[in-house]
Every structure is written in structure tokens, then in C-alpha cells.
Amino acid sequence: MEPITFQAAEKRSAELRDELNQYAHEYYVQDQPSVEDFVYDKKYQELVEIETEYPDLITPESPTQRVGGIVLEGFEKVVHDIPLYSLNDVFSKEELIAFDERVKKAVGHPVSYCCELKIDGLSISLKYEQGVFVQGATRGDGTVGENITENLKTVKSIPLRLKEPLSIEVRGECYMPKASFVKLNKQREEDGKEVFANPRNAAAGSLRQLDTRVAAKRNLSTFLYTLADFGPLESTTQDHALNEMSRLGFRTNPEHRVCETIDEVWEYIENFHETRDELSYEIDGIVIKVNEFDLQDELGFTVKAPRWATAYKFPPEEAQT
Ligand SMILES: NC(=O)c1cc2c(N)ncc(C(N)=O)c2s1
């Protein structure tokens, strides 16, 4: 690299960080890369050289901070300010209709539902302060989880800085794409290691690694789906909240849909029960939520689960004969 003054390095490294983070957003969040890998790699190498020359220029959201490289002693406990709820499951159309009847009885009129795919991964909670990713934790028992911030920093679809300097907390799922799961197990078999039973276990095992370089290589991804601490955001529906999370830089699942009747919900469920093998990630059901937040507040929670949501669970897949 040509010798470069600190001032020039400061300007250039800021340009490269923004450019590289935008390329990564297009590739890992929008699944729409705008440049070839070699363009990214060349600029990334230039940033590494500048940061090696001037380490003081490294910032938390620099893409160079995603490769991991520390080995933790263990995971600290994190107490969730806002507990992560669990869902009551339903297993049939009849149970789904009974859920809808209970909701309509409680609020006194029909409601619209936001339907979302139930991702078969590991629940995570992400905290941001003035737009910067400061803490990532597992769900744990819903109240106390484990601090896995360093591993989650290596997950390329998790923004290290939001599009706006907001202090918010979001929840979602960290998962391993089916193709990555197959490739990982093939490699483990060749290395004489025990294979993972399913992508969910592979994702959980990857995030439980104390050596962050291992998590960095596991090609994990995310779908975020809950605004826990809204900060200054004023969404009034789940559907709007999902769009806000996407606008801020989070990866959200594109298949969510607002359904006006339980029949429409059932149609959505049947559609994805039939076509889920075409998805690049595993799902084990459909999450159905009352779309309006004021109605969610009115319905509230039972001891462990919201009255305003349910999870329709697909029957276990017939063993492949
Ligand atoms: N346990 C839970 O509350 C949830 C679990 C999940 C999951 N595994 N995937 C998607 C959603 C969603 N879109 O809301 C939820 S909500």
C-alpha cells in the first residue's frame, strides 16, 4: 500500500467501511448483491491494510470486526428487561378456529392477523444503543439468557450499526440455511466428527462455541420478527413493525402476510405446509399474531404465553422411506 497520512487514512477508512457495509447489507440482508465478490474483497483488503497501519481507526461496525478471533472463557448471564414469551401451540384447524373464537369474544369484534413462518432456529435478542449493536443474547428461559454478543457479531446479516441512531431491542431467530447444514455435516463426516441432527442443533452448537472464529465460519443467518423495546418507533401493528425493522437494516422474512379472516390464515398455513421444502431454511409451523398492537395489549398474556398469538405446528414429517 502507498504510504498514507493519518488524515487521509481516516477519510479513506470511513469511505471503505460505509461502502463495504452497504455491499454486505445487499448481499446478506437483501440477498441482492450489487458487486462481484472480488470487488468486495479488494476494498476489504485495503481497509485491513489501513487498520493495520492505524489501529485507532478501527470502529465497532467495521466489517473487519466480523471475523471473530477471541476465545471466551464462558458466556455471561443476561437478564432480559423484557421477557421473551413462549407461544401456545395448536395442531389442527379446529384448534385454530377455537383460538380465533376466543380472540373475537375477548375483543368483541373480528380482528386481522399477521401470519409469519415459524423459523426452526435459535431465538435471540439484539440490543442497540444509538444505533450501535451492543448486546446479543440467547432466549434462555425467557428471563435469563446467555451473552453471545461476540458470536453474533460474526453473523453477517446482523447489522453492527442501524440505518438510524436508535436505542431499541429486537428479537428473532438465528438459523443455519439447509444448504450450509448439508455442507457442514459432509465436512464433519469427512473429519470423523459427529454430525448435527438438524439445522437447529447446528445453529445452536455454532452459537455456543467459545471460539468466535468457529461461529464466523458457520454461515448462520437471521430473521428478526419482534420489536421488544420500540425506542422512539411508533408502529401500531406487527406488519408495520416488520417493515420498520427491515428499513432499519434487519433481515426480516418476506413471507409475512396480514390475513383478515381465519379462513385466510388456514389458506396461508396449508400453502406453506405444502411448499416448505422449497424454502432455503427449515420451518416447523406458522406463527399467527393479532396484527393491531392495541388489541394485543387488551388481550394480554396468560402465565407464560400471549393470548393474542398462537403457533400452528406442522405434524412431524413422515420419515423418508
Ligand atoms: N417462541 C416465540 O415466541 C416465537 C418463535 C418464533 C419462531 N421460531 N419463528 C418466527 C416467529 C415469529 N415470526 O414470530 C417466532 S415467535
mmCIF file of C-alpha atoms and ligand atoms in Angstrom:
data_model
loop_
_atom_site.group_PDB
_atom_site.id
_atom_site.type_symbol
_atom_site.label_atom_id
_atom_site.label_comp_id
_atom_site.label_asym_id
_atom_site.label_seq_id
_atom_site.Cartn_x
_atom_site.Cartn_y
_atom_site.Cartn_z
ATOM 1 C CA MET A 1 0.000 0.000 0.000
ATOM 2 C CA GLU A 2 1.230 3.531 -0.784
ATOM 3 C CA PRO A 3 2.263 5.372 2.440
ATOM 4 C CA ILE A 4 -0.804 7.339 3.628
ATOM 5 C CA THR A 5 -1.176 10.150 6.192
ATOM 6 C CA PHE A 6 -3.455 9.626 9.221
ATOM 7 C CA GLN A 7 -5.903 12.223 7.891
ATOM 8 C CA ALA A 8 -6.081 10.522 4.507
ATOM 9 C CA ALA A 9 -6.379 7.118 6.247
ATOM 10 C CA GLU A 10 -9.209 8.433 8.448
ATOM 11 C CA LYS A 11 -11.178 9.635 5.415
ATOM 12 C CA ARG A 12 -10.484 6.572 3.280
ATOM 13 C CA SER A 13 -11.273 4.044 6.047
ATOM 14 C CA ALA A 14 -14.646 5.754 6.693
ATOM 15 C CA GLU A 15 -15.471 5.581 2.964
ATOM 16 C CA LEU A 16 -14.460 1.911 2.774
ATOM 17 C CA ARG A 17 -16.428 0.978 5.921
ATOM 18 C CA ASP A 18 -19.615 2.557 4.562
ATOM 19 C CA GLU A 19 -19.140 1.012 1.117
ATOM 20 C CA LEU A 20 -18.336 -2.469 2.463
ATOM 21 C CA ASN A 21 -21.210 -2.408 4.984
ATOM 22 C CA GLN A 22 -23.594 -1.397 2.192
ATOM 23 C CA TYR A 23 -22.339 -4.256 -0.028
ATOM 24 C CA ALA A 24 -22.731 -6.674 2.925
ATOM 25 C CA HIS A 25 -26.277 -5.378 3.585
ATOM 26 C CA GLU A 26 -27.219 -6.024 -0.048
ATOM 27 C CA TYR A 27 -25.633 -9.498 -0.004
ATOM 28 C CA TYR A 28 -26.581 -10.847 3.461
ATOM 29 C CA VAL A 29 -29.783 -8.946 4.286
ATOM 30 C CA GLN A 30 -31.409 -8.243 0.931
ATOM 31 C CA ASP A 31 -29.998 -11.307 -0.882
ATOM 32 C CA GLN A 32 -29.348 -8.905 -3.789
ATOM 33 C CA PRO A 33 -25.547 -8.385 -4.136
ATOM 34 C CA SER A 34 -24.704 -5.381 -6.326
ATOM 35 C CA VAL A 35 -20.997 -6.135 -6.830
ATOM 36 C CA GLU A 36 -18.886 -9.223 -7.564
ATOM 37 C CA ASP A 37 -17.048 -10.805 -4.621
ATOM 38 C CA PHE A 38 -13.644 -9.679 -5.936
ATOM 39 C CA VAL A 39 -14.741 -6.018 -5.742
ATOM 40 C CA TYR A 40 -15.682 -6.532 -2.083
ATOM 41 C CA ASP A 41 -12.505 -8.481 -1.311
ATOM 42 C CA LYS A 42 -10.216 -5.810 -2.866
ATOM 43 C CA LYS A 43 -11.776 -2.987 -0.833
ATOM 44 C CA TYR A 44 -11.829 -5.179 2.277
ATOM 45 C CA GLN A 45 -8.087 -5.824 1.894
ATOM 46 C CA GLU A 46 -7.442 -2.077 1.537
ATOM 47 C CA LEU A 47 -9.365 -1.458 4.797
ATOM 48 C CA VAL A 48 -7.395 -4.203 6.595
ATOM 49 C CA GLU A 49 -4.127 -2.561 5.481
ATOM 50 C CA ILE A 50 -5.248 0.870 6.703
ATOM 51 C CA GLU A 51 -6.478 -0.524 10.047
ATOM 52 C CA THR A 52 -3.228 -2.474 10.459
ATOM 53 C CA GLU A 53 -1.263 0.751 9.869
ATOM 54 C CA TYR A 54 -3.602 2.829 12.078
ATOM 55 C CA PRO A 55 -5.424 0.538 14.615
ATOM 56 C CA ASP A 56 -7.006 3.626 16.246
ATOM 57 C CA LEU A 57 -9.180 3.933 13.132
ATOM 58 C CA ILE A 58 -10.948 0.601 13.859
ATOM 59 C CA THR A 59 -14.618 1.182 14.808
ATOM 60 C CA PRO A 60 -17.194 -1.284 16.240
ATOM 61 C CA GLU A 61 -19.087 -1.510 12.957
ATOM 62 C CA SER A 62 -16.019 -2.080 10.783
ATOM 63 C CA PRO A 63 -16.551 -5.254 8.700
ATOM 64 C CA THR A 64 -13.103 -6.393 9.875
ATOM 65 C CA GLN A 65 -14.672 -6.957 13.325
ATOM 66 C CA ARG A 66 -16.820 -9.791 11.955
ATOM 67 C CA VAL A 67 -14.160 -12.463 11.535
ATOM 68 C CA GLY A 68 -14.022 -13.339 15.227
ATOM 69 C CA GLY A 69 -10.728 -14.245 16.798
ATOM 70 C CA ILE A 70 -11.289 -14.251 20.529
ATOM 71 C CA VAL A 71 -11.785 -17.335 22.661
ATOM 72 C CA LEU A 72 -14.203 -16.691 25.531
ATOM 73 C CA GLU A 73 -13.852 -18.322 28.960
ATOM 74 C CA GLY A 74 -17.606 -18.808 29.091
ATOM 75 C CA PHE A 75 -20.879 -16.975 28.476
ATOM 76 C CA GLU A 76 -22.093 -14.371 30.978
ATOM 77 C CA LYS A 77 -25.736 -14.405 32.012
ATOM 78 C CA VAL A 78 -28.047 -11.724 30.648
ATOM 79 C CA VAL A 79 -31.303 -10.761 32.373
ATOM 80 C CA HIS A 80 -33.870 -9.764 29.720
ATOM 81 C CA ASP A 81 -35.502 -6.425 30.739
ATOM 82 C CA ILE A 82 -38.482 -7.512 28.621
ATOM 83 C CA PRO A 83 -39.029 -11.283 28.996
ATOM 84 C CA LEU A 84 -39.200 -13.382 25.819
ATOM 85 C CA TYR A 85 -42.617 -15.013 25.761
ATOM 86 C CA SER A 86 -43.331 -18.538 24.549
ATOM 87 C CA LEU A 87 -46.270 -19.473 22.332
ATOM 88 C CA ASN A 88 -49.248 -21.755 22.898
ATOM 89 C CA ASP A 89 -49.251 -24.299 20.065
ATOM 90 C CA VAL A 90 -52.221 -25.543 18.071
ATOM 91 C CA PHE A 91 -52.162 -28.688 15.927
ATOM 92 C CA SER A 92 -55.390 -28.619 13.936
ATOM 93 C CA LYS A 93 -57.777 -26.318 12.053
ATOM 94 C CA GLU A 94 -60.344 -26.858 14.818
ATOM 95 C CA GLU A 95 -57.918 -25.632 17.485
ATOM 96 C CA LEU A 96 -57.015 -22.662 15.283
ATOM 97 C CA ILE A 97 -60.696 -21.732 14.911
ATOM 98 C CA ALA A 98 -61.140 -22.027 18.683
ATOM 99 C CA PHE A 99 -58.215 -19.592 19.122
ATOM 100 C CA ASP A 100 -59.908 -17.133 16.747
ATOM 101 C CA GLU A 101 -63.243 -17.505 18.598
ATOM 102 C CA ARG A 102 -61.547 -16.758 21.956
ATOM 103 C CA VAL A 103 -59.875 -13.662 20.495
ATOM 104 C CA LYS A 104 -63.112 -12.339 18.916
ATOM 105 C CA LYS A 105 -65.044 -12.999 22.153
ATOM 106 C CA ALA A 106 -62.450 -11.134 24.216
ATOM 107 C CA VAL A 107 -62.221 -8.039 21.975
ATOM 108 C CA GLY A 108 -65.860 -8.084 20.849
ATOM 109 C CA HIS A 109 -65.210 -7.955 17.080
ATOM 110 C CA PRO A 110 -63.270 -9.727 14.285
ATOM 111 C CA VAL A 111 -59.519 -8.945 14.101
ATOM 112 C CA SER A 112 -56.846 -9.150 11.396
ATOM 113 C CA TYR A 113 -53.885 -11.496 11.914
ATOM 114 C CA CYS A 114 -50.236 -11.147 10.900
ATOM 115 C CA CYS A 115 -49.057 -14.605 9.774
ATOM 116 C CA GLU A 116 -45.331 -15.416 9.808
ATOM 117 C CA LEU A 117 -43.246 -18.529 9.151
ATOM 118 C CA LYS A 118 -42.014 -20.223 12.333
ATOM 119 C CA ILE A 119 -38.257 -20.472 11.752
ATOM 120 C CA ASP A 120 -36.572 -23.565 13.169
ATOM 121 C CA GLY A 121 -33.521 -21.933 14.714
ATOM 122 C CA LEU A 122 -32.420 -20.348 17.988
ATOM 123 C CA SER A 123 -34.259 -17.391 19.489
ATOM 124 C CA ILE A 124 -32.026 -14.347 20.026
ATOM 125 C CA SER A 125 -32.428 -10.864 21.418
ATOM 126 C CA LEU A 126 -30.401 -7.936 19.971
ATOM 127 C CA LYS A 127 -29.875 -4.647 21.815
ATOM 128 C CA TYR A 128 -28.795 -1.406 20.094
ATOM 129 C CA GLU A 129 -27.718 1.889 21.682
ATOM 130 C CA GLN A 130 -27.815 4.958 19.428
ATOM 131 C CA GLY A 131 -27.861 2.565 16.504
ATOM 132 C CA VAL A 132 -24.808 0.500 17.511
ATOM 133 C CA PHE A 133 -25.134 -3.249 18.249
ATOM 134 C CA VAL A 134 -24.161 -3.574 21.915
ATOM 135 C CA GLN A 135 -25.518 -6.919 23.113
ATOM 136 C CA GLY A 136 -26.833 -10.189 21.732
ATOM 137 C CA ALA A 137 -28.270 -12.914 23.926
ATOM 138 C CA THR A 138 -29.959 -16.277 23.721
ATOM 139 C CA ARG A 139 -33.568 -16.657 24.879
ATOM 140 C CA GLY A 140 -32.542 -18.946 27.767
ATOM 141 C CA ASP A 141 -35.631 -19.496 29.920
ATOM 142 C CA GLY A 142 -37.188 -16.272 28.631
ATOM 143 C CA THR A 143 -35.929 -14.231 31.589
ATOM 144 C CA VAL A 144 -32.232 -15.155 31.799
ATOM 145 C CA GLY A 145 -30.201 -15.929 28.683
ATOM 146 C CA GLU A 146 -26.515 -16.115 27.734
ATOM 147 C CA ASN A 147 -24.452 -13.255 26.358
ATOM 148 C CA ILE A 148 -23.347 -14.392 22.873
ATOM 149 C CA THR A 149 -22.601 -10.912 21.504
ATOM 150 C CA GLU A 150 -19.153 -11.852 20.182
ATOM 151 C CA ASN A 151 -20.513 -14.815 18.225
ATOM 152 C CA LEU A 152 -23.488 -12.856 16.885
ATOM 153 C CA LYS A 153 -21.110 -10.121 15.628
ATOM 154 C CA THR A 154 -19.822 -12.729 13.141
ATOM 155 C CA VAL A 155 -23.340 -13.317 11.748
ATOM 156 C CA LYS A 156 -23.206 -11.183 8.590
ATOM 157 C CA SER A 157 -26.959 -10.454 8.403
ATOM 158 C CA ILE A 158 -26.928 -8.823 11.864
ATOM 159 C CA PRO A 159 -26.311 -5.076 11.359
ATOM 160 C CA LEU A 160 -23.475 -3.724 13.530
ATOM 161 C CA ARG A 161 -24.965 -0.248 13.071
ATOM 162 C CA LEU A 162 -28.593 0.585 12.178
ATOM 163 C CA LYS A 163 -29.665 2.992 9.434
ATOM 164 C CA GLU A 164 -30.764 5.351 12.248
ATOM 165 C CA PRO A 165 -29.103 6.023 15.656
ATOM 166 C CA LEU A 166 -31.924 4.362 17.647
ATOM 167 C CA SER A 167 -31.785 2.642 21.039
ATOM 168 C CA ILE A 168 -34.062 -0.377 20.555
ATOM 169 C CA GLU A 169 -34.238 -4.102 21.266
ATOM 170 C CA VAL A 170 -35.420 -6.677 18.731
ATOM 171 C CA ARG A 171 -35.959 -10.445 18.824
ATOM 172 C CA GLY A 172 -35.742 -13.037 16.146
ATOM 173 C CA GLU A 173 -34.261 -16.328 15.098
ATOM 174 C CA CYS A 174 -30.684 -17.224 14.212
ATOM 175 C CA TYR A 175 -30.675 -20.226 11.873
ATOM 176 C CA MET A 176 -28.458 -22.283 9.573
ATOM 177 C CA PRO A 177 -29.631 -22.464 5.941
ATOM 178 C CA LYS A 178 -30.346 -26.024 4.755
ATOM 179 C CA ALA A 179 -27.507 -25.939 2.188
ATOM 180 C CA SER A 180 -24.972 -24.846 4.840
ATOM 181 C CA PHE A 181 -26.194 -27.616 7.127
ATOM 182 C CA VAL A 182 -25.661 -30.299 4.459
ATOM 183 C CA LYS A 183 -22.189 -28.906 3.631
ATOM 184 C CA LEU A 184 -21.168 -28.701 7.309
ATOM 185 C CA ASN A 185 -22.256 -32.276 8.062
ATOM 186 C CA LYS A 186 -20.474 -33.576 4.960
ATOM 187 C CA GLN A 187 -17.259 -31.881 6.158
ATOM 188 C CA ARG A 188 -17.740 -33.214 9.701
ATOM 189 C CA GLU A 189 -18.269 -36.730 8.386
ATOM 190 C CA GLU A 190 -15.030 -36.448 6.360
ATOM 191 C CA ASP A 191 -13.268 -35.197 9.514
ATOM 192 C CA GLY A 192 -14.636 -38.134 11.501
ATOM 193 C CA LYS A 193 -16.664 -35.778 13.708
ATOM 194 C CA GLU A 194 -20.205 -36.343 14.982
ATOM 195 C CA VAL A 195 -22.773 -34.823 12.593
ATOM 196 C CA PHE A 196 -25.562 -32.486 13.704
ATOM 197 C CA ALA A 197 -29.081 -33.967 13.771
ATOM 198 C CA ASN A 198 -30.738 -30.911 12.191
ATOM 199 C CA PRO A 199 -30.036 -27.274 11.245
ATOM 200 C CA ARG A 200 -31.439 -26.039 14.551
ATOM 201 C CA ASN A 201 -28.931 -28.047 16.567
ATOM 202 C CA ALA A 202 -26.166 -26.954 14.182
ATOM 203 C CA ALA A 203 -27.082 -23.280 14.720
ATOM 204 C CA ALA A 204 -27.293 -23.719 18.500
ATOM 205 C CA GLY A 205 -23.991 -25.595 18.546
ATOM 206 C CA SER A 206 -22.339 -22.868 16.460
ATOM 207 C CA LEU A 207 -23.517 -20.061 18.763
ATOM 208 C CA ARG A 208 -22.383 -21.998 21.839
ATOM 209 C CA GLN A 209 -18.799 -22.035 20.550
ATOM 210 C CA LEU A 210 -16.378 -20.167 22.814
ATOM 211 C CA ASP A 211 -14.005 -19.645 19.887
ATOM 212 C CA THR A 212 -15.718 -16.972 17.786
ATOM 213 C CA ARG A 213 -13.733 -17.965 14.671
ATOM 214 C CA VAL A 214 -15.813 -21.171 14.564
ATOM 215 C CA ALA A 215 -19.148 -19.307 14.599
ATOM 216 C CA ALA A 216 -17.788 -16.968 11.907
ATOM 217 C CA LYS A 217 -17.348 -19.906 9.525
ATOM 218 C CA ARG A 218 -20.812 -21.459 10.045
ATOM 219 C CA ASN A 219 -22.706 -19.188 7.599
ATOM 220 C CA LEU A 220 -25.517 -18.503 10.069
ATOM 221 C CA SER A 221 -28.338 -16.122 9.168
ATOM 222 C CA THR A 222 -31.267 -14.420 10.891
ATOM 223 C CA PHE A 223 -34.881 -13.356 10.578
ATOM 224 C CA LEU A 224 -35.922 -10.684 13.079
ATOM 225 C CA TYR A 225 -39.623 -10.532 13.975
ATOM 226 C CA THR A 226 -40.301 -8.763 17.266
ATOM 227 C CA LEU A 227 -39.804 -5.144 18.272
ATOM 228 C CA ALA A 228 -39.323 -5.538 22.040
ATOM 229 C CA ASP A 229 -38.136 -2.067 23.066
ATOM 230 C CA PHE A 230 -39.598 0.309 20.455
ATOM 231 C CA GLY A 231 -37.426 3.246 21.480
ATOM 232 C CA PRO A 232 -38.897 6.207 19.576
ATOM 233 C CA LEU A 233 -40.586 3.988 16.939
ATOM 234 C CA GLU A 234 -44.387 4.244 16.809
ATOM 235 C CA SER A 235 -45.584 1.147 14.959
ATOM 236 C CA THR A 236 -49.213 0.299 15.715
ATOM 237 C CA THR A 237 -49.267 -3.109 14.021
ATOM 238 C CA GLN A 238 -46.993 -6.157 13.763
ATOM 239 C CA ASP A 239 -46.958 -5.827 9.971
ATOM 240 C CA HIS A 240 -45.720 -2.233 10.227
ATOM 241 C CA ALA A 241 -43.131 -3.214 12.862
ATOM 242 C CA LEU A 242 -41.691 -5.837 10.477
ATOM 243 C CA ASN A 243 -41.395 -3.194 7.747
ATOM 244 C CA GLU A 244 -39.699 -0.791 10.187
ATOM 245 C CA MET A 245 -37.170 -3.461 11.233
ATOM 246 C CA SER A 246 -36.373 -4.092 7.582
ATOM 247 C CA ARG A 247 -35.992 -0.341 6.935
ATOM 248 C CA LEU A 248 -33.524 -0.078 9.848
ATOM 249 C CA GLY A 249 -31.305 -2.794 8.336
ATOM 250 C CA PHE A 250 -32.547 -6.051 9.871
ATOM 251 C CA ARG A 251 -33.221 -9.160 7.803
ATOM 252 C CA THR A 252 -36.937 -9.959 8.054
ATOM 253 C CA ASN A 253 -38.827 -12.826 6.473
ATOM 254 C CA PRO A 254 -40.532 -11.756 3.216
ATOM 255 C CA GLU A 255 -43.376 -14.294 3.528
ATOM 256 C CA HIS A 256 -45.314 -12.485 6.277
ATOM 257 C CA ARG A 257 -48.913 -11.669 5.378
ATOM 258 C CA VAL A 258 -51.877 -9.911 7.005
ATOM 259 C CA CYS A 259 -54.978 -12.134 6.898
ATOM 260 C CA GLU A 260 -58.461 -10.664 7.506
ATOM 261 C CA THR A 261 -60.168 -13.976 8.420
ATOM 262 C CA ILE A 262 -59.186 -17.291 9.994
ATOM 263 C CA ASP A 263 -60.035 -18.960 6.680
ATOM 264 C CA GLU A 264 -57.355 -16.829 5.023
ATOM 265 C CA VAL A 265 -54.974 -17.840 7.843
ATOM 266 C CA TRP A 266 -55.759 -21.510 7.149
ATOM 267 C CA GLU A 267 -55.100 -20.992 3.424
ATOM 268 C CA TYR A 268 -51.708 -19.461 4.295
ATOM 269 C CA ILE A 269 -50.909 -22.409 6.610
ATOM 270 C CA GLU A 270 -51.859 -25.022 4.002
ATOM 271 C CA ASN A 271 -49.828 -23.239 1.327
ATOM 272 C CA PHE A 272 -46.608 -23.284 3.358
ATOM 273 C CA HIS A 273 -47.240 -26.794 4.687
ATOM 274 C CA GLU A 274 -47.194 -27.934 1.062
ATOM 275 C CA THR A 275 -44.316 -25.755 -0.212
ATOM 276 C CA ARG A 276 -41.947 -25.563 2.772
ATOM 277 C CA ASP A 277 -39.456 -27.997 1.188
ATOM 278 C CA GLU A 278 -38.789 -25.265 -1.403
ATOM 279 C CA LEU A 279 -37.612 -22.833 1.305
ATOM 280 C CA SER A 280 -33.840 -22.450 1.865
ATOM 281 C CA TYR A 281 -34.405 -22.728 5.636
ATOM 282 C CA GLU A 282 -36.393 -25.031 7.903
ATOM 283 C CA ILE A 283 -39.715 -24.029 9.423
ATOM 284 C CA ASP A 284 -41.762 -26.057 11.913
ATOM 285 C CA GLY A 285 -45.031 -24.159 11.666
ATOM 286 C CA ILE A 286 -46.731 -20.797 11.321
ATOM 287 C CA VAL A 287 -46.986 -18.025 13.931
ATOM 288 C CA ILE A 288 -50.312 -16.195 13.954
ATOM 289 C CA LYS A 289 -50.498 -12.851 15.797
ATOM 290 C CA VAL A 290 -53.267 -10.329 16.224
ATOM 291 C CA ASN A 291 -51.917 -7.556 13.983
ATOM 292 C CA GLU A 292 -53.040 -4.482 15.969
ATOM 293 C CA PHE A 293 -50.774 -3.744 18.968
ATOM 294 C CA ASP A 294 -53.568 -2.045 20.951
ATOM 295 C CA LEU A 295 -55.620 -5.263 20.684
ATOM 296 C CA GLN A 296 -52.558 -7.295 21.742
ATOM 297 C CA ASP A 297 -52.332 -5.076 24.837
ATOM 298 C CA GLU A 298 -56.051 -5.569 25.524
ATOM 299 C CA LEU A 299 -55.706 -9.363 25.253
ATOM 300 C CA GLY A 300 -52.522 -9.566 27.322
ATOM 301 C CA PHE A 301 -50.806 -12.743 28.490
ATOM 302 C CA THR A 302 -51.565 -15.914 30.439
ATOM 303 C CA VAL A 303 -48.877 -17.016 32.892
ATOM 304 C CA LYS A 304 -46.475 -17.974 30.097
ATOM 305 C CA ALA A 305 -47.896 -17.048 26.718
ATOM 306 C CA PRO A 306 -49.700 -14.241 24.871
ATOM 307 C CA ARG A 307 -53.473 -14.584 24.371
ATOM 308 C CA TRP A 308 -53.031 -12.693 21.077
ATOM 309 C CA ALA A 309 -50.806 -15.238 19.318
ATOM 310 C CA THR A 310 -50.541 -18.945 18.621
ATOM 311 C CA ALA A 311 -48.215 -21.251 16.722
ATOM 312 C CA TYR A 312 -49.728 -23.748 14.338
ATOM 313 C CA LYS A 313 -47.254 -26.658 14.388
ATOM 314 C CA PHE A 314 -46.888 -28.833 11.298
ATOM 315 C CA PRO A 315 -47.157 -32.563 12.004
ATOM 316 C CA PRO A 316 -43.662 -34.140 12.167
ATOM 317 C CA GLU A 317 -42.532 -35.036 8.662
ATOM 318 C CA GLU A 318 -43.138 -38.681 7.793
ATOM 319 C CA ALA A 319 -39.760 -40.445 7.992
ATOM 320 C CA GLN A 320 -38.353 -40.588 4.452
ATOM 321 C CA THR A 321 -38.940 -44.218 3.453
HETATM 322 N N1 LIG B 1 -41.463 -18.504 20.839
HETATM 323 C C1 LIG B 1 -41.874 -17.430 20.151
HETATM 324 O O1 LIG B 1 -42.431 -16.510 20.664
HETATM 325 C C2 LIG B 1 -41.609 -17.378 18.685
HETATM 326 C C3 LIG B 1 -40.836 -18.243 17.959
HETATM 327 C C4 LIG B 1 -40.766 -17.899 16.590
HETATM 328 C C5 LIG B 1 -40.040 -18.551 15.563
HETATM 329 N N2 LIG B 1 -39.310 -19.681 15.828
HETATM 330 N N3 LIG B 1 -40.064 -18.097 14.303
HETATM 331 C C6 LIG B 1 -40.800 -16.988 13.971
HETATM 332 C C7 LIG B 1 -41.520 -16.315 14.944
HETATM 333 C C8 LIG B 1 -42.307 -15.114 14.548
HETATM 334 N N4 LIG B 1 -42.241 -14.727 13.288
HETATM 335 O O2 LIG B 1 -42.932 -14.511 15.403
HETATM 336 C C9 LIG B 1 -41.494 -16.776 16.261
HETATM 337 S S1 LIG B 1 -42.251 -16.133 17.673
#
